[in-house]
Amino acid sequence: MARLELNGKQYELPEVVGSEGERAVDISALRNNTGYITLDEGYGNTGSCQSTVTFIDGENGILRYRGIPIEELAEKSTFVETAYLLIWGKLPTLQELEDFSQLLTKNEMLHEDMKYHFEGFPTHAHPMAILSAMINAAGCFVPKLLAPGDELFVIQAARLISQVRTIAAFSYRKSLGLPIIYPKPAYKYTANLLHMMFSEPYQDYELLPEVVQALDMIFLLHADHEQNCSTSTVRMVASSRANLFACASAGVCALWGPLHGGANQAVLEMLEKIHQSGDNGSKFIEQAKDKRSGKRLMGFGHRVYKNYDPRAKIIKKKCDQLLDAMHWNDPLLDIAKRLEEAALNDPYFLERKLYPNVDFYSGIIMRAIGIPINMFTVMFSIGRMPGWISNYKEILDNKEGRIYRPRQIYQGPVENRYVPIRERQ
Ligand code: CMC
């Protein structure tokens, strides 16, 4: 129990303790009892929900999905199995995984009429804009949208996870004016995406196992990250009981920004600029420390991690392995490593506990695979879909849940009157 003293009066506030010992003060009755609200711009101290999906200990660089360490999943699991784990809360049996994979295959095709929607976008449209619009449009092709507790949830979740990949590949092909390549039912999830993006009608793309595995692992590492900006957006929209496709589409929009998922695109653009300018990285580090420059070291820093992001560690290792396997020497990887070394020895970054995050090295892997920079955040969206769906499910399953509706402290003009236009100065 926490005690609060306000204007000489004492109030007791219940304490909530999470399964990993995280502590919160429950202020849900604060306004009713005291007339006060809490103010926490950016929500750095606000728990918006109690969730059983993902645990992060930012101080110690720990990330677990449903209790399983990310390092173990990255080594032993696949994206599809991890998606199942996140959504249904347990690892699937062989049969359950087989059924889920089949459901993904059955739902991979878009309705033929959806192809016409792609034609309405200009060639230079950002694929994230196309993705969010098309995910929302996909909801129009579902016979019946979900009600809470609906048994159709399994099918709609599978449809979304499967079709986000088809939409991503189609929008990539459209942006290059290339013919659409349909999915191959015999291919597994990530291999199918690469096939739809890079095969030609006259020649199949050669699937290198190292490439397929690296991209699959990137999806797995992005699959959930508790109450980040896009997942909170999904929960916010879901709390109004909007449908799953509308919520996922809103999640894509929130993810797009460069401070969130868009950072993977921003990192590569930053590295390319540094490379072209001939800077060894030290000039850029100085600019990133100077607030007046308007520049930040993209791919560095995190609201929750005050230590090395565990996903970044795994991705950095995978990046070295993949580039070695492909005999690829990327000068941008050297620049990234130099930037990291300089930042990790610089008091500015150390004092602020700014370490590489998931976006710092993932772009170099995607670039080696041949994925264009403007598709990077689309790849993040494909990976994050199971996390959004799990959080959407938590909202729907919570029968006592209320619509998300924060309050504010108004700082505008006090009561005023309407002045007719001729009397205005
Ligand atoms: N480069 C230089 N300075 C930084 C950086 C950076 N990347 N990140 C934070 N700072 C400074 C910031 O200027 C502030 O300094 P001061 O205390 O002197 O005012 C201090 O560090 C705290 O930063 P903040 O902006 O208050 O921290 P935040 O928790 O609000 O923001 C962040 C977190 C991730 C948005 C931020 O670190 C950032 O902009 N990083 C670069 C963009 C990025 O890589 N985003 C991907 C995040 S991980 C994946 C995801 O979420 O999708």
Short mmCIF file of C-alpha atoms in Angstrom, two decimals, residues 162-370:
data_model
loop_
_atom_site.label_atom_id
_atom_site.label_comp_id
_atom_site.label_asym_id
_atom_site.label_seq_id
_atom_site.Cartn_x
_atom_site.Cartn_y
_atom_site.Cartn_z
CA SER A 162 0.05 -14.44 -43.82
CA GLN A 163 -1.34 -11.60 -45.93
CA VAL A 164 0.84 -8.83 -44.49
CA ARG A 165 3.67 -10.67 -46.25
CA THR A 166 1.79 -10.94 -49.55
CA ILE A 167 0.84 -7.26 -49.41
CA ALA A 168 4.45 -6.30 -48.62
CA ALA A 169 5.77 -8.28 -51.60
CA PHE A 170 3.09 -6.96 -53.97
CA SER A 171 3.77 -3.35 -52.98
CA TYR A 172 7.51 -3.89 -53.57
CA ARG A 173 6.84 -5.32 -57.05
CA LYS A 174 4.40 -2.51 -57.79
CA SER A 175 6.97 0.15 -56.78
CA LEU A 176 9.32 -1.25 -59.45
CA GLY A 177 6.61 -1.76 -62.06
CA LEU A 178 7.23 -5.52 -61.98
CA PRO A 179 4.60 -8.27 -62.42
CA ILE A 180 3.16 -9.71 -59.23
CA ILE A 181 4.49 -13.11 -58.13
CA TYR A 182 2.00 -15.32 -56.32
CA PRO A 183 2.97 -17.27 -53.18
CA LYS A 184 4.02 -20.92 -53.46
CA PRO A 185 2.14 -23.16 -51.00
CA ALA A 186 5.16 -25.48 -50.74
CA TYR A 187 7.38 -22.72 -49.32
CA LYS A 188 7.62 -21.86 -45.66
CA TYR A 189 6.77 -18.39 -44.37
CA THR A 190 9.98 -16.41 -44.91
CA ALA A 191 11.09 -18.32 -48.02
CA ASN A 192 7.73 -17.45 -49.56
CA LEU A 193 8.18 -13.75 -48.90
CA LEU A 194 11.59 -13.79 -50.59
CA HIS A 195 10.09 -15.74 -53.49
CA MET A 196 7.23 -13.24 -53.92
CA MET A 197 9.65 -10.31 -53.79
CA PHE A 198 12.52 -11.57 -55.90
CA SER A 199 11.39 -14.37 -58.24
CA GLU A 200 10.57 -13.53 -61.86
CA PRO A 201 7.83 -15.14 -63.96
CA TYR A 202 10.57 -16.87 -65.97
CA GLN A 203 12.98 -17.71 -63.11
CA ASP A 204 12.64 -18.63 -59.44
CA TYR A 205 14.74 -16.74 -56.91
CA GLU A 206 17.52 -18.91 -55.49
CA LEU A 207 16.76 -19.36 -51.79
CA LEU A 208 20.00 -19.48 -49.78
CA PRO A 209 19.34 -21.16 -46.41
CA GLU A 210 21.53 -18.57 -44.59
CA VAL A 211 19.50 -15.72 -46.08
CA VAL A 212 16.13 -17.29 -45.27
CA GLN A 213 17.25 -18.06 -41.72
CA ALA A 214 18.65 -14.55 -41.12
CA LEU A 215 15.45 -12.85 -42.27
CA ASP A 216 13.30 -15.29 -40.31
CA MET A 217 15.35 -14.46 -37.22
CA ILE A 218 14.90 -10.73 -37.81
CA PHE A 219 11.12 -11.28 -37.86
CA LEU A 220 11.32 -13.35 -34.66
CA LEU A 221 13.39 -10.68 -32.88
CA HIS A 222 10.85 -8.01 -33.82
CA ALA A 223 7.79 -10.12 -32.95
CA ASP A 224 6.87 -8.24 -29.77
CA HIS A 225 8.26 -5.61 -27.45
CA GLU A 226 5.54 -4.90 -24.88
CA GLN A 227 3.97 -1.43 -24.72
CA ASN A 228 5.94 0.43 -27.41
CA CYS A 229 4.35 3.19 -29.50
CA SER A 230 2.77 0.96 -32.17
CA THR A 231 1.56 -1.76 -29.79
CA SER A 232 0.04 0.87 -27.51
CA THR A 233 -1.63 2.30 -30.61
CA VAL A 234 -3.05 -1.11 -31.48
CA ARG A 235 -4.35 -1.49 -27.92
CA MET A 236 -5.78 2.03 -27.96
CA VAL A 237 -7.69 1.40 -31.20
CA ALA A 238 -8.73 -2.09 -30.05
CA SER A 239 -10.11 -0.64 -26.83
CA SER A 240 -12.81 1.09 -28.91
CA ARG A 241 -13.64 -2.41 -30.25
CA ALA A 242 -12.43 -1.59 -33.77
CA ASN A 243 -11.69 -4.68 -35.87
CA LEU A 244 -8.34 -6.49 -35.99
CA PHE A 245 -7.42 -5.22 -39.47
CA ALA A 246 -8.14 -1.58 -38.56
CA CYS A 247 -6.03 -1.96 -35.40
CA ALA A 248 -3.10 -3.52 -37.28
CA SER A 249 -3.32 -0.79 -39.91
CA ALA A 250 -3.07 1.85 -37.15
CA GLY A 251 -0.09 -0.07 -35.73
CA VAL A 252 1.69 0.18 -39.08
CA CYS A 253 1.19 3.97 -39.13
CA ALA A 254 2.60 4.34 -35.61
CA LEU A 255 5.56 2.13 -36.46
CA TRP A 256 6.46 4.18 -39.53
CA GLY A 257 7.97 7.14 -37.62
CA PRO A 258 11.80 7.44 -37.48
CA LEU A 259 11.86 7.42 -33.68
CA HIS A 260 10.20 3.99 -33.74
CA GLY A 261 10.30 1.34 -36.50
CA GLY A 262 11.30 3.89 -39.14
CA ALA A 263 14.69 4.06 -37.40
CA ASN A 264 15.94 1.05 -39.40
CA GLN A 265 15.52 3.06 -42.62
CA ALA A 266 17.02 6.15 -40.93
CA VAL A 267 20.09 4.17 -39.76
CA LEU A 268 20.95 3.03 -43.27
CA GLU A 269 20.40 6.52 -44.69
CA MET A 270 22.70 7.88 -41.96
CA LEU A 271 25.40 5.28 -42.69
CA GLU A 272 25.19 5.95 -46.44
CA LYS A 273 25.55 9.71 -45.90
CA ILE A 274 28.56 9.21 -43.63
CA HIS A 275 30.11 6.88 -46.21
CA GLN A 276 29.53 9.31 -49.08
CA SER A 277 30.93 12.25 -47.09
CA GLY A 278 34.20 10.40 -46.40
CA ASP A 279 33.77 10.97 -42.64
CA ASN A 280 35.12 8.12 -40.54
CA GLY A 281 32.14 8.63 -38.23
CA SER A 282 33.76 10.98 -35.72
CA LYS A 283 32.26 14.15 -37.25
CA PHE A 284 28.82 12.59 -37.15
CA ILE A 285 29.22 11.57 -33.50
CA GLU A 286 30.02 15.20 -32.66
CA GLN A 287 26.89 16.35 -34.53
CA ALA A 288 24.72 13.75 -32.80
CA LYS A 289 25.82 15.15 -29.43
CA ASP A 290 24.99 18.71 -30.44
CA LYS A 291 21.25 19.33 -30.03
CA ARG A 292 21.43 22.31 -32.44
CA SER A 293 22.44 20.00 -35.30
CA GLY A 294 19.03 18.31 -35.21
CA LYS A 295 20.83 14.98 -35.69
CA ARG A 296 20.75 11.87 -33.56
CA LEU A 297 22.76 8.71 -33.75
CA MET A 298 19.97 6.64 -35.27
CA GLY A 299 19.72 3.07 -33.96
CA PHE A 300 21.01 4.21 -30.58
CA GLY A 301 19.07 4.76 -27.38
CA HIS A 302 15.86 3.29 -26.10
CA ARG A 303 13.12 4.35 -23.70
CA VAL A 304 13.32 1.08 -21.77
CA TYR A 305 16.81 -0.35 -22.37
CA LYS A 306 19.46 1.43 -20.36
CA ASN A 307 21.88 -1.29 -21.38
CA TYR A 308 22.71 -3.10 -24.62
CA ASP A 309 19.46 -4.11 -26.36
CA PRO A 310 19.62 -7.96 -26.31
CA ARG A 311 18.17 -8.06 -29.84
CA ALA A 312 20.99 -5.84 -31.13
CA LYS A 313 23.59 -8.26 -29.74
CA ILE A 314 21.99 -11.19 -31.60
CA ILE A 315 21.57 -9.21 -34.82
CA LYS A 316 25.16 -7.95 -34.76
CA LYS A 317 26.44 -11.54 -34.54
CA LYS A 318 24.08 -12.70 -37.28
CA CYS A 319 25.18 -9.77 -39.45
CA ASP A 320 28.83 -10.88 -39.25
CA GLN A 321 27.87 -14.52 -39.97
CA LEU A 322 25.66 -13.70 -42.95
CA LEU A 323 28.09 -11.30 -44.59
CA ASP A 324 30.85 -13.90 -44.17
CA ALA A 325 28.66 -16.63 -45.69
CA MET A 326 27.81 -14.34 -48.60
CA HIS A 327 31.44 -13.21 -48.98
CA TRP A 328 30.12 -9.69 -48.77
CA ASN A 329 32.28 -6.87 -47.48
CA ASP A 330 30.00 -3.96 -46.69
CA PRO A 331 31.75 -0.66 -45.89
CA LEU A 332 28.59 0.42 -44.03
CA LEU A 333 29.13 -2.39 -41.51
CA ASP A 334 32.62 -1.03 -40.82
CA ILE A 335 31.19 2.45 -40.32
CA ALA A 336 28.47 1.09 -37.99
CA LYS A 337 31.09 -0.72 -35.90
CA ARG A 338 33.26 2.41 -35.73
CA LEU A 339 30.27 4.51 -34.65
CA GLU A 340 29.36 1.96 -32.00
CA GLU A 341 32.90 1.85 -30.63
CA ALA A 342 33.16 5.65 -30.57
CA ALA A 343 29.77 6.05 -28.88
CA LEU A 344 30.43 3.38 -26.28
CA ASN A 345 33.59 5.22 -25.26
CA ASP A 346 32.05 8.67 -25.21
CA PRO A 347 30.79 10.18 -21.93
CA TYR A 348 27.77 11.76 -23.72
CA PHE A 349 26.38 8.33 -24.66
CA LEU A 350 27.56 6.58 -21.49
CA GLU A 351 26.00 9.12 -19.13
CA ARG A 352 22.68 8.92 -20.97
CA LYS A 353 22.91 5.11 -21.19
CA LEU A 354 22.56 5.13 -24.95
CA TYR A 355 23.40 1.75 -26.51
CA PRO A 356 22.71 0.21 -29.93
CA ASN A 357 19.10 -0.86 -30.33
CA VAL A 358 17.49 -3.46 -32.61
CA ASP A 359 17.60 -1.12 -35.61
CA PHE A 360 21.35 -0.45 -35.60
CA TYR A 361 22.50 -3.61 -37.44
CA SER A 362 19.27 -5.07 -38.88
CA GLY A 363 19.42 -2.80 -41.95
CA ILE A 364 22.84 -4.10 -42.93
CA ILE A 365 21.46 -7.65 -43.02
CA MET A 366 18.45 -6.55 -45.07
CA ARG A 367 20.68 -4.60 -47.45
CA ALA A 368 22.86 -7.69 -47.98
CA ILE A 369 19.72 -9.69 -48.80
CA GLY A 370 18.78 -7.08 -51.42
#
